[in-house]
PDB file of C-alpha atoms in Angstrom:
ATOM      1  CA  MET A   1     -18.200 -13.746   7.017  1.00 43.00           C
ATOM      2  CA  ALA A   2     -17.432 -10.014   6.246  1.00 50.00           C
ATOM      3  CA  ILE A   3     -20.857  -8.770   5.508  1.00 56.00           C
ATOM      4  CA  ALA A   4     -22.174 -10.443   8.735  1.00 77.00           C
ATOM      5  CA  LYS A   5     -19.730  -8.803  10.667  1.00 81.00           C
ATOM      6  CA  ALA A   6     -20.261  -5.460   8.846  1.00 84.00           C
ATOM      7  CA  GLU A   7     -23.953  -5.689  10.000  1.00 86.00           C
ATOM      8  CA  ARG A   8     -23.428  -6.315  13.427  1.00 88.00           C
ATOM      9  CA  LEU A   9     -20.886  -3.100  13.846  1.00 90.00           C
ATOM     10  CA  MET A  10     -23.269  -1.060  11.974  1.00 90.00           C
ATOM     11  CA  ASN A  11     -26.322  -2.324  14.150  1.00 91.00           C
ATOM     12  CA  LEU A  12     -24.173  -1.772  17.464  1.00 92.00           C
ATOM     13  CA  ALA A  13     -23.250   1.607  16.393  1.00 91.00           C
ATOM     14  CA  LEU A  14     -27.159   2.771  15.474  1.00 91.00           C
ATOM     15  CA  CYS A  15     -28.234   1.716  18.837  1.00 91.00           C
ATOM     16  CA  LEU A  16     -25.105   3.419  20.608  1.00 91.00           C
ATOM     17  CA  LEU A  17     -25.698   6.455  18.911  1.00 90.00           C
ATOM     18  CA  GLY A  18     -29.186   6.496  18.665  1.00 89.00           C
ATOM     19  CA  THR A  19     -30.277   6.268  22.464  1.00 89.00           C
ATOM     20  CA  ARG A  20     -30.081   9.220  25.077  1.00 87.00           C
ATOM     21  CA  ARG A  21     -29.409   7.160  27.778  1.00 89.00           C
ATOM     22  CA  PRO A  22     -26.195   4.727  28.027  1.00 90.00           C
ATOM     23  CA  LEU A  23     -27.438   1.030  27.542  1.00 91.00           C
ATOM     24  CA  SER A  24     -26.008  -2.014  29.244  1.00 90.00           C
ATOM     25  CA  LYS A  25     -24.268  -5.466  27.961  1.00 90.00           C
ATOM     26  CA  ARG A  26     -27.784  -7.198  28.356  1.00 89.00           C
ATOM     27  CA  GLU A  27     -29.820  -4.568  26.726  1.00 91.00           C
ATOM     28  CA  LEU A  28     -27.594  -4.425  23.709  1.00 91.00           C
ATOM     29  CA  ARG A  29     -27.877  -8.292  23.825  1.00 90.00           C
ATOM     30  CA  GLY A  30     -31.262  -8.020  23.636  1.00 90.00           C
ATOM     31  CA  SER A  31     -31.214  -5.256  20.970  1.00 89.00           C
ATOM     32  CA  ILE A  32     -29.265  -7.114  18.514  1.00 90.00           C
ATOM     33  CA  GLU A  33     -30.078 -10.041  16.357  1.00 88.00           C
ATOM     34  CA  ALA A  34     -26.190 -11.342  16.500  1.00 87.00           C
ATOM     35  CA  TYR A  35     -25.783 -10.816  19.868  1.00 89.00           C
ATOM     36  CA  MET A  36     -28.861 -12.802  20.380  1.00 89.00           C
ATOM     37  CA  GLU A  37     -27.726 -15.789  18.627  1.00 87.00           C
ATOM     38  CA  ALA A  38     -24.333 -16.503  20.557  1.00 84.00           C
ATOM     39  CA  GLY A  39     -23.587 -19.078  22.356  1.00 80.00           C
ATOM     40  CA  ASN A  40     -23.222 -18.218  25.559  1.00 88.00           C
ATOM     41  CA  ASP A  41     -22.253 -15.238  27.994  1.00 88.00           C
ATOM     42  CA  GLU A  42     -18.508 -16.023  27.113  1.00 90.00           C
ATOM     43  CA  SER A  43     -19.094 -16.046  23.512  1.00 89.00           C
ATOM     44  CA  PHE A  44     -21.661 -12.962  22.841  1.00 90.00           C
ATOM     45  CA  ASN A  45     -19.053 -10.463  25.393  1.00 90.00           C
ATOM     46  CA  ARG A  46     -16.041 -11.540  23.578  1.00 90.00           C
ATOM     47  CA  MET A  47     -17.626 -10.782  20.574  1.00 90.00           C
ATOM     48  CA  PHE A  48     -18.774  -7.038  22.071  1.00 92.00           C
ATOM     49  CA  GLU A  49     -15.518  -6.194  23.467  1.00 91.00           C
ATOM     50  CA  ARG A  50     -13.719  -7.263  19.997  1.00 90.00           C
ATOM     51  CA  ASP A  51     -16.966  -4.964  18.194  1.00 91.00           C
ATOM     52  CA  LYS A  52     -16.388  -1.689  20.672  1.00 91.00           C
ATOM     53  CA  ASP A  53     -13.175  -1.780  20.170  1.00 88.00           C
ATOM     54  CA  ASP A  54     -13.337  -1.657  16.440  1.00 88.00           C
ATOM     55  CA  LEU A  55     -15.885   0.654  16.471  1.00 90.00           C
ATOM     56  CA  ARG A  56     -13.653   2.709  18.438  1.00 88.00           C
ATOM     57  CA  GLU A  57     -11.020   2.573  15.973  1.00 83.00           C
ATOM     58  CA  LEU A  58     -12.913   3.544  13.255  1.00 81.00           C
ATOM     59  CA  GLY A  59     -13.504   6.807  14.873  1.00 82.00           C
ATOM     60  CA  LEU A  60     -16.602   6.290  16.916  1.00 87.00           C
ATOM     61  CA  VAL A  61     -16.140   8.240  20.744  1.00 89.00           C
ATOM     62  CA  ILE A  62     -18.168   5.172  22.814  1.00 91.00           C
ATOM     63  CA  GLU A  63     -18.640   6.478  26.466  1.00 91.00           C
ATOM     64  CA  THR A  64     -18.654   4.418  29.475  1.00 90.00           C
ATOM     65  CA  VAL A  65     -20.667   5.439  32.116  1.00 88.00           C
ATOM     66  CA  GLU A  66     -21.647   2.984  35.675  1.00 84.00           C
ATOM     67  CA  ASN A  67     -25.459   3.929  36.974  1.00 74.00           C
ATOM     68  CA  LEU A  68     -26.681   4.392  40.352  1.00 72.00           C
ATOM     69  CA  ASP A  69     -26.582   0.540  40.773  1.00 74.00           C
ATOM     70  CA  GLY A  70     -23.060  -0.096  39.689  1.00 78.00           C
ATOM     71  CA  GLU A  71     -23.786  -1.484  35.820  1.00 85.00           C
ATOM     72  CA  THR A  72     -21.382  -0.395  33.115  1.00 90.00           C
ATOM     73  CA  GLY A  73     -23.694   1.380  30.538  1.00 91.00           C
ATOM     74  CA  TYR A  74     -22.156   2.728  26.921  1.00 92.00           C
ATOM     75  CA  LEU A  75     -23.712   5.229  24.425  1.00 90.00           C
ATOM     76  CA  ALA A  76     -22.176   7.768  21.808  1.00 91.00           C
ATOM     77  CA  ARG A  77     -23.094  11.050  21.851  1.00 89.00           C
ATOM     78  CA  ARG A  78     -23.768  12.550  18.389  1.00 85.00           C
ATOM     79  CA  ASP A  79     -22.199  16.055  19.175  1.00 83.00           C
ATOM     80  CA  SER A  80     -19.289  13.776  19.928  1.00 81.00           C
ATOM     81  CA  ASN A  81     -19.529  12.036  16.506  1.00 81.00           C
ATOM     82  CA  ARG A  82     -20.843  14.824  14.660  1.00 78.00           C
ATOM     83  CA  LEU A  83     -18.023  16.218  12.138  1.00 67.00           C
ATOM     84  CA  PRO A  84     -17.619  19.627  11.050  1.00 71.00           C
ATOM     85  CA  PRO A  85     -18.996  21.433   7.599  1.00 72.00           C
ATOM     86  CA  VAL A  86     -17.417  20.600   5.138  1.00 69.00           C
ATOM     87  CA  SER A  87     -15.677  24.317   3.529  1.00 74.00           C
ATOM     88  CA  LEU A  88     -13.631  24.093   0.246  1.00 73.00           C
ATOM     89  CA  ASP A  89     -12.751  26.426  -2.055  1.00 76.00           C
ATOM     90  CA  ALA A  90     -12.551  26.380  -5.685  1.00 75.00           C
ATOM     91  CA  GLU A  91      -8.891  25.617  -6.215  1.00 78.00           C
ATOM     92  CA  GLU A  92      -9.210  22.551  -3.228  1.00 77.00           C
ATOM     93  CA  ALA A  93     -12.291  21.635  -4.909  1.00 74.00           C
ATOM     94  CA  ALA A  94     -10.593  20.902  -8.373  1.00 74.00           C
ATOM     95  CA  ALA A  95      -7.285  19.772  -6.971  1.00 73.00           C
ATOM     96  CA  LEU A  96     -10.123  17.071  -5.331  1.00 73.00           C
ATOM     97  CA  GLY A  97     -11.754  16.632  -8.432  1.00 72.00           C
ATOM     98  CA  LEU A  98      -7.664  16.139 -10.313  1.00 68.00           C
ATOM     99  CA  ALA A  99      -7.079  13.339  -7.528  1.00 66.00           C
ATOM    100  CA  ALA A 100     -10.174  11.612  -8.564  1.00 67.00           C
ATOM    101  CA  LYS A 101      -9.074  11.601 -11.918  1.00 66.00           C
ATOM    102  CA  VAL A 102      -5.836  10.136 -11.004  1.00 59.00           C
ATOM    103  CA  TRP A 103      -7.688   6.581  -9.965  1.00 60.00           C
ATOM    104  CA  GLN A 104      -9.956   6.314 -12.878  1.00 57.00           C
ATOM    105  CA  GLN A 105      -7.594   3.242 -13.935  1.00 53.00           C
ATOM    106  CA  ALA A 106      -7.073   1.788 -10.679  1.00 55.00           C
ATOM    107  CA  ARG A 107      -9.755  -0.668  -7.915  1.00 54.00           C
ATOM    108  CA  LEU A 108     -10.524   2.833  -6.528  1.00 57.00           C
ATOM    109  CA  ALA A 109     -11.933   4.609  -9.209  1.00 58.00           C
ATOM    110  CA  GLY A 110     -15.743   3.675  -7.873  1.00 62.00           C
ATOM    111  CA  ALA A 111     -14.702   4.802  -4.587  1.00 63.00           C
ATOM    112  CA  ALA A 112     -13.247   8.091  -5.347  1.00 63.00           C
ATOM    113  CA  SER A 113     -15.873   8.722  -7.782  1.00 65.00           C
ATOM    114  CA  GLY A 114     -18.418   8.366  -5.057  1.00 66.00           C
ATOM    115  CA  ALA A 115     -16.710  10.535  -2.396  1.00 68.00           C
ATOM    116  CA  LEU A 116     -16.578  13.389  -4.765  1.00 67.00           C
ATOM    117  CA  GLN A 117     -19.885  12.818  -5.003  1.00 68.00           C
ATOM    118  CA  LYS A 118     -21.024  13.122  -1.340  1.00 67.00           C
ATOM    119  CA  LEU A 119     -18.724  16.060  -1.468  1.00 67.00           C
ATOM    120  CA  ARG A 120     -20.522  18.072  -4.350  1.00 67.00           C
ATOM    121  CA  ALA A 121     -23.740  16.944  -2.358  1.00 63.00           C
ATOM    122  CA  GLY A 122     -22.706  18.466   0.887  1.00 61.00           C
ATOM    123  CA  GLY A 123     -22.232  21.787  -0.790  1.00 65.00           C
ATOM    124  CA  MET A 124     -18.473  21.182  -2.359  1.00 64.00           C
ATOM    125  CA  PRO A 125     -18.263  24.515  -4.886  1.00 62.00           C
ATOM    126  CA  GLU A 126     -18.832  22.885  -8.619  1.00 62.00           C
ATOM    127  CA  ALA A 127     -15.699  25.535  -9.837  1.00 52.00           C
ATOM    128  CA  ASP A 128     -13.721  26.086 -12.708  1.00 50.00           C
ATOM    129  CA  ASN A 129     -11.124  23.105 -13.247  1.00 48.00           C
ATOM    130  CA  PRO A 130      -7.335  24.292 -13.920  1.00 45.00           C
ATOM    131  CA  PHE A 131      -6.347  21.272 -15.095  1.00 45.00           C
ATOM    132  CA  GLU A 132      -9.609  21.097 -17.612  1.00 48.00           C
ATOM    133  CA  GLY A 133     -10.577  22.894 -21.073  1.00 44.00           C
ATOM    134  CA  GLN A 134      -8.172  22.972 -23.253  1.00 43.00           C
ATOM    135  CA  HIS A 135      -5.524  20.595 -21.704  1.00 45.00           C
ATOM    136  CA  SER A 136      -8.339  17.784 -21.537  1.00 47.00           C
ATOM    137  CA  ALA A 137      -6.770  15.701 -23.310  1.00 47.00           C
ATOM    138  CA  ILE A 138      -3.498  15.651 -20.966  1.00 47.00           C
ATOM    139  CA  GLU A 139      -4.504  14.345 -18.017  1.00 52.00           C
ATOM    140  CA  PRO A 140      -2.812  12.269 -15.113  1.00 54.00           C
ATOM    141  CA  ARG A 141      -3.268   8.520 -14.760  1.00 57.00           C
ATOM    142  CA  ILE A 142      -1.459   5.950 -12.295  1.00 58.00           C
ATOM    143  CA  PRO A 143      -1.871   2.443 -13.388  1.00 60.00           C
ATOM    144  CA  VAL A 144      -2.589  -0.516 -11.458  1.00 64.00           C
ATOM    145  CA  HIS A 145      -2.491  -3.472 -13.042  1.00 72.00           C
ATOM    146  CA  GLU A 146      -0.990  -5.366 -10.005  1.00 80.00           C
ATOM    147  CA  ALA A 147      -2.848  -8.060  -8.672  1.00 85.00           C
ATOM    148  CA  ALA A 148      -0.900  -7.492  -4.962  1.00 89.00           C
ATOM    149  CA  PHE A 149      -1.957  -3.441  -5.225  1.00 88.00           C
ATOM    150  CA  GLU A 150      -5.367  -3.788  -3.430  1.00 86.00           C
ATOM    151  CA  PRO A 151      -4.518  -6.089  -0.766  1.00 90.00           C
ATOM    152  CA  LEU A 152      -1.301  -4.651   0.281  1.00 92.00           C
ATOM    153  CA  MET A 153      -3.138  -1.124  -0.145  1.00 88.00           C
ATOM    154  CA  LEU A 154      -6.280  -2.517   2.725  1.00 87.00           C
ATOM    155  CA  ALA A 155      -2.673  -4.155   4.442  1.00 91.00           C
ATOM    156  CA  CYS A 156      -1.062  -0.765   5.160  1.00 90.00           C
ATOM    157  CA  ARG A 157      -4.546   0.891   6.071  1.00 86.00           C
ATOM    158  CA  ASP A 158      -4.646  -1.707   8.756  1.00 86.00           C
ATOM    159  CA  ARG A 159      -1.275  -2.518  10.008  1.00 90.00           C
ATOM    160  CA  ARG A 160      -1.840  -6.244   9.126  1.00 92.00           C
ATOM    161  CA  PRO A 161       1.254  -8.180   8.619  1.00 94.00           C
ATOM    162  CA  VAL A 162       1.534 -10.352   5.014  1.00 95.00           C
ATOM    163  CA  VAL A 163       3.411 -13.322   3.264  1.00 96.00           C
ATOM    164  CA  PHE A 164       3.447 -13.375  -0.159  1.00 96.00           C
ATOM    165  CA  ASP A 165       6.046 -15.336  -2.845  1.00 95.00           C
ATOM    166  CA  TYR A 166       8.212 -12.544  -3.899  1.00 94.00           C
ATOM    167  CA  ARG A 167      10.680 -13.569  -7.404  1.00 88.00           C
ATOM    168  CA  LYS A 168      14.334 -11.239  -7.439  1.00 80.00           C
ATOM    169  CA  SER A 169      15.361 -10.242 -10.572  1.00 66.00           C
ATOM    170  CA  THR A 170      18.069 -12.372  -9.870  1.00 62.00           C
ATOM    171  CA  ALA A 171      16.600 -16.084  -8.551  1.00 69.00           C
ATOM    172  CA  ALA A 172      14.867 -18.403 -10.849  1.00 71.00           C
ATOM    173  CA  ARG A 173      12.071 -19.106  -8.530  1.00 83.00           C
ATOM    174  CA  PRO A 174      10.273 -16.752  -5.972  1.00 88.00           C
ATOM    175  CA  GLU A 175      10.662 -17.062  -2.447  1.00 91.00           C
ATOM    176  CA  THR A 176       8.171 -16.658   0.983  1.00 94.00           C
ATOM    177  CA  ARG A 177       8.260 -12.876   2.457  1.00 95.00           C
ATOM    178  CA  GLN A 178       6.775 -12.436   5.792  1.00 96.00           C
ATOM    179  CA  VAL A 179       6.341  -8.849   5.285  1.00 95.00           C
ATOM    180  CA  GLU A 180       5.010  -5.499   7.906  1.00 95.00           C
ATOM    181  CA  PRO A 181       3.770  -3.010   4.736  1.00 93.00           C
ATOM    182  CA  TRP A 182       4.338   0.455   5.375  1.00 92.00           C
ATOM    183  CA  ALA A 183       3.745   1.889   2.383  1.00 89.00           C
ATOM    184  CA  LEU A 184       3.071   1.505  -1.032  1.00 88.00           C
ATOM    185  CA  GLU A 185       4.957   4.217  -3.996  1.00 84.00           C
ATOM    186  CA  CYS A 186       4.560   4.723  -7.564  1.00 79.00           C
ATOM    187  CA  TRP A 187       7.889   5.574  -9.311  1.00 75.00           C
ATOM    188  CA  ARG A 188       8.357   5.106 -13.257  1.00 68.00           C
ATOM    189  CA  GLY A 189       5.422   3.704 -13.709  1.00 69.00           C
ATOM    190  CA  HIS A 190       6.093   0.898 -11.464  1.00 78.00           C
ATOM    191  CA  TRP A 191       4.873   0.367  -7.798  1.00 86.00           C
ATOM    192  CA  TYR A 192       6.914  -0.181  -4.851  1.00 89.00           C
ATOM    193  CA  LEU A 193       6.089  -1.552  -1.661  1.00 91.00           C
ATOM    194  CA  ALA A 194       7.853  -0.793   1.263  1.00 90.00           C
ATOM    195  CA  GLY A 195       8.264  -2.747   5.015  1.00 91.00           C
ATOM    196  CA  HIS A 196       9.614  -4.815   7.679  1.00 94.00           C
ATOM    197  CA  ASP A 197      10.793  -7.865   6.036  1.00 94.00           C
ATOM    198  CA  ARG A 198      10.425  -9.748   9.379  1.00 94.00           C
ATOM    199  CA  ASP A 199      12.883 -13.103   8.153  1.00 92.00           C
ATOM    200  CA  ARG A 200      15.343 -10.179   7.494  1.00 91.00           C
ATOM    201  CA  GLY A 201      15.221  -8.180  10.219  1.00 92.00           C
ATOM    202  CA  ALA A 202      15.255  -4.963   8.523  1.00 89.00           C
ATOM    203  CA  GLU A 203      13.320  -2.730   5.514  1.00 88.00           C
ATOM    204  CA  ARG A 204      12.728  -3.927   2.406  1.00 89.00           C
ATOM    205  CA  VAL A 205      11.290  -2.316  -0.784  1.00 88.00           C
ATOM    206  CA  PHE A 206       9.353  -5.035  -3.113  1.00 91.00           C
ATOM    207  CA  ARG A 207       8.519  -4.285  -6.484  1.00 88.00           C
ATOM    208  CA  LEU A 208       4.589  -5.567  -7.108  1.00 90.00           C
ATOM    209  CA  SER A 209       5.179  -6.612 -10.547  1.00 87.00           C
ATOM    210  CA  ARG A 210       7.542  -9.265  -9.182  1.00 89.00           C
ATOM    211  CA  ILE A 211       4.857 -10.797  -6.462  1.00 92.00           C
ATOM    212  CA  THR A 212       3.782 -13.953  -7.250  1.00 90.00           C
ATOM    213  CA  GLY A 213       0.644 -15.813  -6.371  1.00 88.00           C
ATOM    214  CA  LYS A 214      -1.459 -14.043  -4.052  1.00 92.00           C
ATOM    215  CA  VAL A 215      -1.170 -11.965  -0.493  1.00 94.00           C
ATOM    216  CA  ARG A 216      -2.110 -14.057   2.334  1.00 94.00           C
ATOM    217  CA  SER A 217      -2.581 -12.099   5.562  1.00 91.00           C
ATOM    218  CA  ARG A 218      -1.947 -12.554   9.230  1.00 90.00           C
ATOM    219  CA  VAL A 219      -3.010 -11.943  12.540  1.00 85.00           C
ATOM    220  CA  GLY A 220      -1.070 -10.178  15.037  1.00 86.00           C
ATOM    221  CA  LYS A 221       0.753  -6.771  15.593  1.00 88.00           C
ATOM    222  CA  TYR A 222       3.442  -5.313  13.847  1.00 93.00           C
ATOM    223  CA  THR A 223       7.023  -6.444  15.553  1.00 92.00           C
ATOM    224  CA  ALA A 224       8.483  -3.104  13.998  1.00 91.00           C
ATOM    225  CA  ASP A 225       8.086   0.673  14.537  1.00 90.00           C
ATOM    226  CA  VAL A 226       6.433   2.276  11.727  1.00 88.00           C
ATOM    227  CA  PRO A 227       8.962   5.583  10.260  1.00 85.00           C
ATOM    228  CA  ASP A 228       7.272   8.751  10.526  1.00 82.00           C
ATOM    229  CA  VAL A 229       8.597   9.271   6.812  1.00 78.00           C
ATOM    230  CA  VAL A 230       8.754   6.238   4.487  1.00 80.00           C
ATOM    231  CA  THR A 231      11.384   7.148   1.629  1.00 75.00           C
ATOM    232  CA  VAL A 232      10.113   4.584  -1.215  1.00 77.00           C
ATOM    233  CA  ARG A 233      10.972   6.403  -3.809  1.00 73.00           C
ATOM    234  CA  GLU A 234      14.210   7.494  -2.844  1.00 74.00           C
ATOM    235  CA  THR A 235      15.249   4.007  -1.893  1.00 71.00           C
ATOM    236  CA  VAL A 236      14.140   2.576  -4.952  1.00 70.00           C
ATOM    237  CA  ALA A 237      16.356   5.473  -6.923  1.00 66.00           C
ATOM    238  CA  ALA A 238      19.092   4.625  -4.909  1.00 62.00           C
ATOM    239  CA  TRP A 239      19.186   0.940  -5.347  1.00 58.00           C
ATOM    240  CA  ALA A 240      17.961   1.670  -9.045  1.00 53.00           C
ATOM    241  CA  GLY A 241      21.728   4.098  -9.259  1.00 51.00           C
ATOM    242  CA  GLU A 242      19.784   7.268  -9.592  1.00 54.00           C
ATOM    243  CA  SER A 243      21.712   9.146  -7.353  1.00 57.00           C
ATOM    244  CA  ALA A 244      25.680   7.767  -8.220  1.00 62.00           C
ATOM    245  CA  GLU A 245      28.514   9.105  -9.181  1.00 67.00           C
ATOM    246  CA  ARG A 246      30.268   7.041 -10.304  1.00 80.00           C
ATOM    247  CA  SER A 247      29.641   5.505 -14.152  1.00 88.00           C
ATOM    248  CA  ALA A 248      29.595   2.170 -15.965  1.00 90.00           C
ATOM    249  CA  LEU A 249      30.911   1.114 -18.962  1.00 94.00           C
ATOM    250  CA  ILE A 250      28.909  -1.728 -21.059  1.00 94.00           C
ATOM    251  CA  ARG A 251      28.160  -3.100 -24.316  1.00 94.00           C
ATOM    252  CA  LEU A 252      24.416  -3.368 -25.141  1.00 94.00           C
ATOM    253  CA  ARG A 253      23.044  -4.952 -28.059  1.00 92.00           C
ATOM    254  CA  ALA A 254      22.113  -3.147 -30.787  1.00 90.00           C
ATOM    255  CA  GLY A 255      18.319  -2.690 -30.896  1.00 88.00           C
ATOM    256  CA  ALA A 256      17.514  -3.773 -26.986  1.00 89.00           C
ATOM    257  CA  GLY A 257      17.856  -2.380 -23.601  1.00 88.00           C
ATOM    258  CA  TYR A 258      16.228   0.773 -23.824  1.00 87.00           C
ATOM    259  CA  PRO A 259      15.369   1.514 -20.316  1.00 85.00           C
ATOM    260  CA  LEU A 260      19.050   1.440 -20.634  1.00 88.00           C
ATOM    261  CA  ARG A 261      19.707   3.458 -23.183  1.00 90.00           C
ATOM    262  CA  ALA A 262      16.921   5.866 -21.969  1.00 87.00           C
ATOM    263  CA  LYS A 263      19.893   6.716 -18.718  1.00 84.00           C
ATOM    264  CA  ALA A 264      22.976   6.369 -20.407  1.00 89.00           C
ATOM    265  CA  THR A 265      24.782   9.894 -20.468  1.00 90.00           C
ATOM    266  CA  ALA A 266      26.914   8.617 -24.064  1.00 92.00           C
ATOM    267  CA  VAL A 267      26.176   6.405 -26.208  1.00 92.00           C
ATOM    268  CA  ARG A 268      28.368   4.942 -29.456  1.00 92.00           C
ATOM    269  CA  GLU A 269      27.151   3.111 -32.338  1.00 90.00           C
ATOM    270  CA  GLY A 270      29.146   0.050 -33.005  1.00 85.00           C
ATOM    271  CA  ALA A 271      29.773  -1.759 -36.074  1.00 82.00           C
ATOM    272  CA  ASP A 272      29.713  -4.957 -34.967  1.00 88.00           C
ATOM    273  CA  GLY A 273      25.996  -5.537 -33.428  1.00 90.00           C
ATOM    274  CA  TRP A 274      26.580  -4.178 -30.241  1.00 93.00           C
ATOM    275  CA  ASP A 275      26.658  -0.005 -28.364  1.00 93.00           C
ATOM    276  CA  GLU A 276      29.087   1.021 -25.737  1.00 94.00           C
ATOM    277  CA  LEU A 277      27.179   3.459 -23.325  1.00 93.00           C
ATOM    278  CA  GLU A 278      28.450   4.757 -20.007  1.00 93.00           C
ATOM    279  CA  ILE A 279      25.016   4.822 -17.378  1.00 90.00           C
ATOM    280  CA  PRO A 280      25.699   5.880 -14.081  1.00 84.00           C
ATOM    281  CA  TYR A 281      26.644   3.305 -11.254  1.00 82.00           C
ATOM    282  CA  GLY A 282      25.506   2.997  -7.635  1.00 73.00           C
ATOM    283  CA  HIS A 283      24.269   0.261  -5.547  1.00 67.00           C
ATOM    284  CA  GLY A 284      21.392  -2.539  -7.016  1.00 70.00           C
ATOM    285  CA  LEU A 285      22.832  -1.869 -10.494  1.00 78.00           C
ATOM    286  CA  ASP A 286      23.941  -5.605 -11.064  1.00 81.00           C
ATOM    287  CA  ALA A 287      20.706  -6.724 -10.143  1.00 77.00           C
ATOM    288  CA  TRP A 288      19.230  -4.372 -12.872  1.00 80.00           C
ATOM    289  CA  LEU A 289      21.347  -5.611 -16.002  1.00 87.00           C
ATOM    290  CA  VAL A 290      20.938  -9.329 -15.181  1.00 86.00           C
ATOM    291  CA  GLU A 291      17.269  -8.600 -16.285  1.00 83.00           C
ATOM    292  CA  PHE A 292      18.863  -7.879 -19.869  1.00 88.00           C
ATOM    293  CA  GLY A 293      20.433 -11.173 -19.828  1.00 87.00           C
ATOM    294  CA  PRO A 294      22.726 -11.957 -22.860  1.00 90.00           C
ATOM    295  CA  ASP A 295      21.821  -8.399 -23.993  1.00 92.00           C
ATOM    296  CA  VAL A 296      24.425  -6.834 -21.978  1.00 93.00           C
ATOM    297  CA  VAL A 297      27.883  -7.415 -21.070  1.00 94.00           C
ATOM    298  CA  VAL A 298      30.081  -5.074 -18.516  1.00 94.00           C
ATOM    299  CA  VAL A 299      33.349  -3.588 -19.800  1.00 94.00           C
ATOM    300  CA  GLU A 300      34.075  -1.998 -16.698  1.00 92.00           C
ATOM    301  CA  PRO A 301      34.054  -1.632 -13.287  1.00 90.00           C
ATOM    302  CA  ALA A 302      35.740  -4.956 -12.607  1.00 90.00           C
ATOM    303  CA  ASP A 303      33.898  -5.116  -9.457  1.00 88.00           C
ATOM    304  CA  LEU A 304      30.264  -4.756 -11.423  1.00 88.00           C
ATOM    305  CA  ARG A 305      31.197  -6.979 -13.796  1.00 91.00           C
ATOM    306  CA  ALA A 306      32.118  -9.596 -11.330  1.00 90.00           C
ATOM    307  CA  ASP A 307      28.439  -9.247  -9.555  1.00 86.00           C
ATOM    308  CA  VAL A 308      26.894  -9.464 -12.462  1.00 88.00           C
ATOM    309  CA  VAL A 309      28.750 -12.526 -13.456  1.00 89.00           C
ATOM    310  CA  ASP A 310      28.012 -14.437  -9.611  1.00 85.00           C
ATOM    311  CA  ARG A 311      24.161 -13.715  -9.786  1.00 82.00           C
ATOM    312  CA  LEU A 312      24.465 -15.158 -13.905  1.00 84.00           C
ATOM    313  CA  ARG A 313      25.868 -17.669 -12.539  1.00 84.00           C
ATOM    314  CA  ALA A 314      23.338 -18.434  -9.593  1.00 78.00           C
ATOM    315  CA  VAL A 315      20.104 -17.617 -11.649  1.00 76.00           C
ATOM    316  CA  ALA A 316      22.195 -20.587 -13.587  1.00 77.00           C
ATOM    317  CA  ALA A 317      22.787 -23.010 -10.832  1.00 74.00           C
ATOM    318  CA  GLY A 318      19.490 -22.607 -10.194  1.00 63.00           C
TER     319      GLY A 318
END
């Protein structure tokens, strides 16, 4: 179905770009095989209007012209749909080359490499890359291992609502979430999605590694406005206690909880197989500590200890 629609859109675009005069619906229907196979005029009209809107959304400038007989015609003038020549200096070309390398481990590797080849074929300079040479052993990479990444990336691009099953760190089972996706961002080696949670009626951030099963698309428009700036990283950092002004004292089993040790502002090794750590205490720290299970015991403050105990009891109750 997707291939058939893509071919139909391509044929319509070629017809509109290749004509010197406006073409009526009747002429377009007689020129495109998929339209000729439409069962009746109503089916054709619906198909044509959707295709015309899709092409306009993709950026094709389609003019609507009425002739002397009052019949409406359509055309896409080449001068209105011609992009200006690509002009990049050496530094801009080097930056694009670096950006393409970032995606080599992701599903976007083919698209990034293909885009770079087309730009070079169009005259982009093969400048000396300051990021190569003696530093070529150190190259940026964005790891993308989660199966949810690609469908969510496309949903963010197309502004399409999605549904997926999500397991919170404190829950024994996943629950279904209906989300209007806004943006994806990588932070500390993990991918996060920010969007509007329809069931909760508020902005939420989801860690992709906790999405289980397939991401399913839903028809319809967004019900909430998309912010001009989506602060995924700042939101996750706040939940992880990065902006915390308080400290928490925890006991951590020796040889366990290395992410907690990396955040610690002070570590005191114990002789009983447990170490004491002081770590920043901010919103969401209780959920993070629960992930370490029996390897962590909260000493203080009391409210953090109570929150962790409540979350553990909820998980145990299942």
